[in-house]
Short mmCIF file of C-alpha atoms in Angstrom, two decimals:
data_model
loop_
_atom_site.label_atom_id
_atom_site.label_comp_id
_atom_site.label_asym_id
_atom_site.label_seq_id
_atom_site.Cartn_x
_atom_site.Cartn_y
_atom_site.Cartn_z
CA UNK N 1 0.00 0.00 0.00
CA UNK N 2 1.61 3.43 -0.89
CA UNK N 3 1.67 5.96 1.93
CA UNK N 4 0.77 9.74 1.78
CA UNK N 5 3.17 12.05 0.62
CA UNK N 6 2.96 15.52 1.43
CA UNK N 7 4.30 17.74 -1.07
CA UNK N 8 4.98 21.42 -1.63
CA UNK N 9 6.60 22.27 -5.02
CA UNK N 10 7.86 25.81 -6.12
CA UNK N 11 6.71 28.05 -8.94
CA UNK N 12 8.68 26.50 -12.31
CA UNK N 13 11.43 23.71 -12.47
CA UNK N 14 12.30 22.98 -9.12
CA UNK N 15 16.49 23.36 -8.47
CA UNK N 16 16.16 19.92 -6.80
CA UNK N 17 14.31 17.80 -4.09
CA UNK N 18 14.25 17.55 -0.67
CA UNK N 19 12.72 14.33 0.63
CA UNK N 20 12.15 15.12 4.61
CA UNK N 21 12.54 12.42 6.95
CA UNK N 22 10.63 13.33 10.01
CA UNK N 23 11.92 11.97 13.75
CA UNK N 24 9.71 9.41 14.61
CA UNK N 25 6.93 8.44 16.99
CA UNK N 26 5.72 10.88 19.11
CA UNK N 27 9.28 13.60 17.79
CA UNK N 28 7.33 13.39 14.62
CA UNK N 29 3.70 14.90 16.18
CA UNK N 30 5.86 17.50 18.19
CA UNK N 31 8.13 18.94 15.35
CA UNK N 32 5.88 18.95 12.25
CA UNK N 33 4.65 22.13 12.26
CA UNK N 34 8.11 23.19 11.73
CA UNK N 35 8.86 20.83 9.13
CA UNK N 36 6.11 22.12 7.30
CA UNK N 37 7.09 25.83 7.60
CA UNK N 38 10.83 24.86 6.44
CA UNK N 39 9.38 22.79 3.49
CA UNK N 40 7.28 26.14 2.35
CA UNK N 41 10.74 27.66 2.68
CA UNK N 42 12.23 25.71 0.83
CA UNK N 43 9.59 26.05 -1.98
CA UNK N 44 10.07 29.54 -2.02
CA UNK N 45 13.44 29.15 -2.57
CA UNK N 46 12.97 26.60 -5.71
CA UNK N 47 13.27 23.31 -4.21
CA UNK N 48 10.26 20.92 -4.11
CA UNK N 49 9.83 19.33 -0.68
CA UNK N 50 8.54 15.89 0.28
CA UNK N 51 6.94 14.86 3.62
CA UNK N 52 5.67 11.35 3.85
CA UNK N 53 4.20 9.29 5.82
CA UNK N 54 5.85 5.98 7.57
CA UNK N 55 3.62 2.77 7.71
CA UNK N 56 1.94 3.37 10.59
CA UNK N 57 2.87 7.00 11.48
CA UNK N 58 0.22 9.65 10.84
CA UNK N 59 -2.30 8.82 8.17
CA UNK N 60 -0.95 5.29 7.48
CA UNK N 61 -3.89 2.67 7.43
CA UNK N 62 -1.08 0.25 8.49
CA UNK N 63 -1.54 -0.67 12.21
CA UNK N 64 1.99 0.02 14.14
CA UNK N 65 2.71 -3.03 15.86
CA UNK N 66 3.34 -4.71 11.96
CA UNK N 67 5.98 -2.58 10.92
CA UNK N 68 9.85 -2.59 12.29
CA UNK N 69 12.69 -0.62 10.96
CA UNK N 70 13.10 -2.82 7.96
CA UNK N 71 9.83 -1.75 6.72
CA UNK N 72 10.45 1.51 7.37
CA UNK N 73 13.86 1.74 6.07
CA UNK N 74 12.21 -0.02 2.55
CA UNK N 75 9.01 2.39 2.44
CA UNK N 76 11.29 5.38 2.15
CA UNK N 77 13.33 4.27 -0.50
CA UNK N 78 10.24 3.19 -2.13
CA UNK N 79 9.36 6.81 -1.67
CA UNK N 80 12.44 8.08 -3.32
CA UNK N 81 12.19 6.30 -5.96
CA UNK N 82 8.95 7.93 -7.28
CA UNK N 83 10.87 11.66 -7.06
CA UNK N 84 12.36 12.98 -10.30
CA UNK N 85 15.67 14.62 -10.54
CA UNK N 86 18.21 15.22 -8.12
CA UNK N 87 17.43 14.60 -4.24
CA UNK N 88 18.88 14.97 -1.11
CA UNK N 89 17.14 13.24 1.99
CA UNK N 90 17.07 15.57 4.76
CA UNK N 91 16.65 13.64 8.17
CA UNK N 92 15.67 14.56 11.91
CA UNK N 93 16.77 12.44 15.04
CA UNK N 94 16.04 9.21 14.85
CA UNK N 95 14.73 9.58 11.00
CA UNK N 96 18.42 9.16 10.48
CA UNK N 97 18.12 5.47 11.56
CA UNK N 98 16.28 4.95 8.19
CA UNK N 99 17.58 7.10 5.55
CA UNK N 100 20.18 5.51 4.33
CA UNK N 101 18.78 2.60 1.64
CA UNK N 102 17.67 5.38 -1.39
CA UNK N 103 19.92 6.55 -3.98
CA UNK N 104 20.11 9.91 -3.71
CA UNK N 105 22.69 13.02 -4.34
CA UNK N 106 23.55 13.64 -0.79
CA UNK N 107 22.02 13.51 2.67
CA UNK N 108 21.30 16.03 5.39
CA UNK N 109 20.93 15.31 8.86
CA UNK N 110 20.20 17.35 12.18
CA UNK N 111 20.60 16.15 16.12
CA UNK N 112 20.77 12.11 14.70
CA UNK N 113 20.20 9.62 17.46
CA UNK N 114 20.87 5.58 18.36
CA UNK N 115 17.78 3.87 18.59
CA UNK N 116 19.01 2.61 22.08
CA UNK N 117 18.42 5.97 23.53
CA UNK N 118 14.91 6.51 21.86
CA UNK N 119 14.09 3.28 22.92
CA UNK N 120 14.85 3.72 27.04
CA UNK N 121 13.06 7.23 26.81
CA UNK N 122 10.03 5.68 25.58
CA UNK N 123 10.48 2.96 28.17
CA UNK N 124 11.79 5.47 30.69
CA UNK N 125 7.99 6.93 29.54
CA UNK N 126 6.57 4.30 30.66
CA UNK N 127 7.61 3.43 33.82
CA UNK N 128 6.95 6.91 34.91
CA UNK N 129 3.09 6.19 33.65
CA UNK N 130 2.79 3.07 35.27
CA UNK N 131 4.47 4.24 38.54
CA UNK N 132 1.40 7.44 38.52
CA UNK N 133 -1.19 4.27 37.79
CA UNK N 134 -0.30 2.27 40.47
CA UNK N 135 1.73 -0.34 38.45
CA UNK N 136 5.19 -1.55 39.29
CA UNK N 137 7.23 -1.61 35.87
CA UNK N 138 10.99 -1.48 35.06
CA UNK N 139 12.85 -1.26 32.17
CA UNK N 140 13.87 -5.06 32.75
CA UNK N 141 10.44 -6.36 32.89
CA UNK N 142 9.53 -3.84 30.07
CA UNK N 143 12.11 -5.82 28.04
CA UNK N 144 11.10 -8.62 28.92
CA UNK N 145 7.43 -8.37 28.14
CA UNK N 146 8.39 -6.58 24.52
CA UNK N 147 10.30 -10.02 23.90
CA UNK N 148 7.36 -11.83 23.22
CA UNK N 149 4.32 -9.47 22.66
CA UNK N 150 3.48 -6.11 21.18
CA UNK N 151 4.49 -2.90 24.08
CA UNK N 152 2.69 0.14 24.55
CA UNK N 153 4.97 2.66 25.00
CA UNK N 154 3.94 6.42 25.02
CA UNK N 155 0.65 5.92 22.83
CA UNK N 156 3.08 3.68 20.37
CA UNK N 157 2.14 -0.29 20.33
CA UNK N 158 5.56 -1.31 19.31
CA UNK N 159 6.06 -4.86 18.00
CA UNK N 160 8.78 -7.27 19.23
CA UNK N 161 10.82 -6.62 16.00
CA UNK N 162 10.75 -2.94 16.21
CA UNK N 163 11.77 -2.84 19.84
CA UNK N 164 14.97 -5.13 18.87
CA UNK N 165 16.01 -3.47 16.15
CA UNK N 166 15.53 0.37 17.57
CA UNK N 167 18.05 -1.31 20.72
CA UNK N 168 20.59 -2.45 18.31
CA UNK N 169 20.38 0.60 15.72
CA UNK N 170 22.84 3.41 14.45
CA UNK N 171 22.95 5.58 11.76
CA UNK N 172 24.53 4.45 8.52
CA UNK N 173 27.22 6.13 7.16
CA UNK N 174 27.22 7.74 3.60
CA UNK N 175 28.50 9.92 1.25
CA UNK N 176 28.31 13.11 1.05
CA UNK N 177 26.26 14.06 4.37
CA UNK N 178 26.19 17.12 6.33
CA UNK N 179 25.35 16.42 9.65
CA UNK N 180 24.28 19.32 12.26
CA UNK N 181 23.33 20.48 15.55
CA UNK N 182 21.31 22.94 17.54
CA UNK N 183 23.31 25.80 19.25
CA UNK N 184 26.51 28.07 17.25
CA UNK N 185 29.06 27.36 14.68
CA UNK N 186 29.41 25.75 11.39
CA UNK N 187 27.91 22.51 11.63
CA UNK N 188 25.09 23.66 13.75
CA UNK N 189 21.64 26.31 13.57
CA UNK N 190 20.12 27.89 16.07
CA UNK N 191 16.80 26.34 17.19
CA UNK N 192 14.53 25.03 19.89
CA UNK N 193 14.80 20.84 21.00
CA UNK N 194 10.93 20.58 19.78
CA UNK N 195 11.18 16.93 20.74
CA UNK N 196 11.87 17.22 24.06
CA UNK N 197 8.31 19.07 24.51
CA UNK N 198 5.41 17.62 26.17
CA UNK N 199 3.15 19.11 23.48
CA UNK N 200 3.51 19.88 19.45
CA UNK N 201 5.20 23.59 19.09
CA UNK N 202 6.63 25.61 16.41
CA UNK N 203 9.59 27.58 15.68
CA UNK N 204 9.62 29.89 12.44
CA UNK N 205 13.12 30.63 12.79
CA UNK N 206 14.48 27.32 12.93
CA UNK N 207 12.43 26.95 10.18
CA UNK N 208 14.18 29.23 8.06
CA UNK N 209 17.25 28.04 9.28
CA UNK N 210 16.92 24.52 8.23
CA UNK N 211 15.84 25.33 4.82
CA UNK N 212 18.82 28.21 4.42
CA UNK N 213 21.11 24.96 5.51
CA UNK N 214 19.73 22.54 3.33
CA UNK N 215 19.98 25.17 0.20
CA UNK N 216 23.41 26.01 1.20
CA UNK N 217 24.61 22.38 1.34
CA UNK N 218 22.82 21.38 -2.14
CA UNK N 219 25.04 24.47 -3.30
CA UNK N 220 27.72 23.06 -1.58
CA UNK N 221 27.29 19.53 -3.42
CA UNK N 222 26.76 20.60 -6.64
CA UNK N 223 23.07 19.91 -7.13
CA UNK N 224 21.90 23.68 -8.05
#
């Protein structure tokens, strides 16, 4: 089943693509409204920007608990391969985890993160929950449980798959990548952690900033 793609493409030939890789699970609800700003940046600045959507994230009619990382990592190159031209993938925290399988001109990628860490937040998440319900968790029995059966953790029913690969998973290396943080210098913008909030927020300026980095490394690379 193909998954939604949001697209916004600029006035004319576009200078190149930029296939956005969101951060995922609940990162993805709390910084989207920014990625959408940067992609209408990005538009106006001539590049055609891509937003879609992993099995089982946002308006995927695939239930969560039947995809892992593999599935993810083989959507979005499925996704890539239906763009036109030259593309970078530009990826957010642990979007970086699956970026690496498409074909593309060059990759950009801010605040990347091991899927060990996402995974003992979310289970860190958890524990905290249970502990305000009455329920004695830990992040052994957590693991244990997720060995065998599907785990809720933080809205997210996570299949056994998933939760082994996400402990086990790094980012890939590959050519031509720019990688950056939040904060001052050259390899980093200034910004706000949006996925570290307890609610969905927005920051215009990071916006900008993002797409003004993403445009200066496609310069950089050769692509327009």
């Amino acid at each position: 089943m193909a998954e939604h793609c949001f697209r916004i493409t600029p006035t004319g030939t576009p200078r190149a693509a930029i296939l956005i890789v969101p951060p995922l699970f609940e990162e993805a609800n709390r910084t989207r409204r920014t990625l959408v700003l940067a992609m209408r940046a990005l538009a106006a600045d001539g590049f055609a920007a891509v937003l879609p959507d992993l099995p089982g994230q946002n308006e995927s009619l695939v239930p969560l608990e039947k995809v892992d990382l593999a599935s993810w990592q083989n959507a979005l190159a499925e996704a890539a391969a239906t763009i036109d031209g030259p593309l970078i993938i530009a990826s957010l925290r642990g979007g970086a985890l699956v970026d690496h399988h498409p074909k593309v001109a060059a990759w950009w990628r801010l605040a990347p993160v091991g899927g060990a860490s996402l995974l003992r937040t979310l289970m860190r998440a958890r524990v905290a929950a249970d502990r305000e319900g009455g329920v004695t968790s830990s992040l052994d029995s957590l693991q244990a449980e997720a060995a065998t059966a599907p785990l809720l953790l933080a809205g997210n029913r996570l299949s056994p798959a998933m939760i082994a690969q996400l402990g086990s998973a790094e980012t890939h290396p590959v050519a031509r990548l720019r990688t950056v943080t939040l904060g001052s210098g050259a390899d980093a913008i200034a910004g706000t952690p949006l996925w570290l909030r307890a609610e969905p927020g927005e920051d215009a300026a990071m916006a900008k900033a993002i797409a003004a980095d993403i445009a200066a490394w496609s310069t950089a690379c050769g692509i327009s």
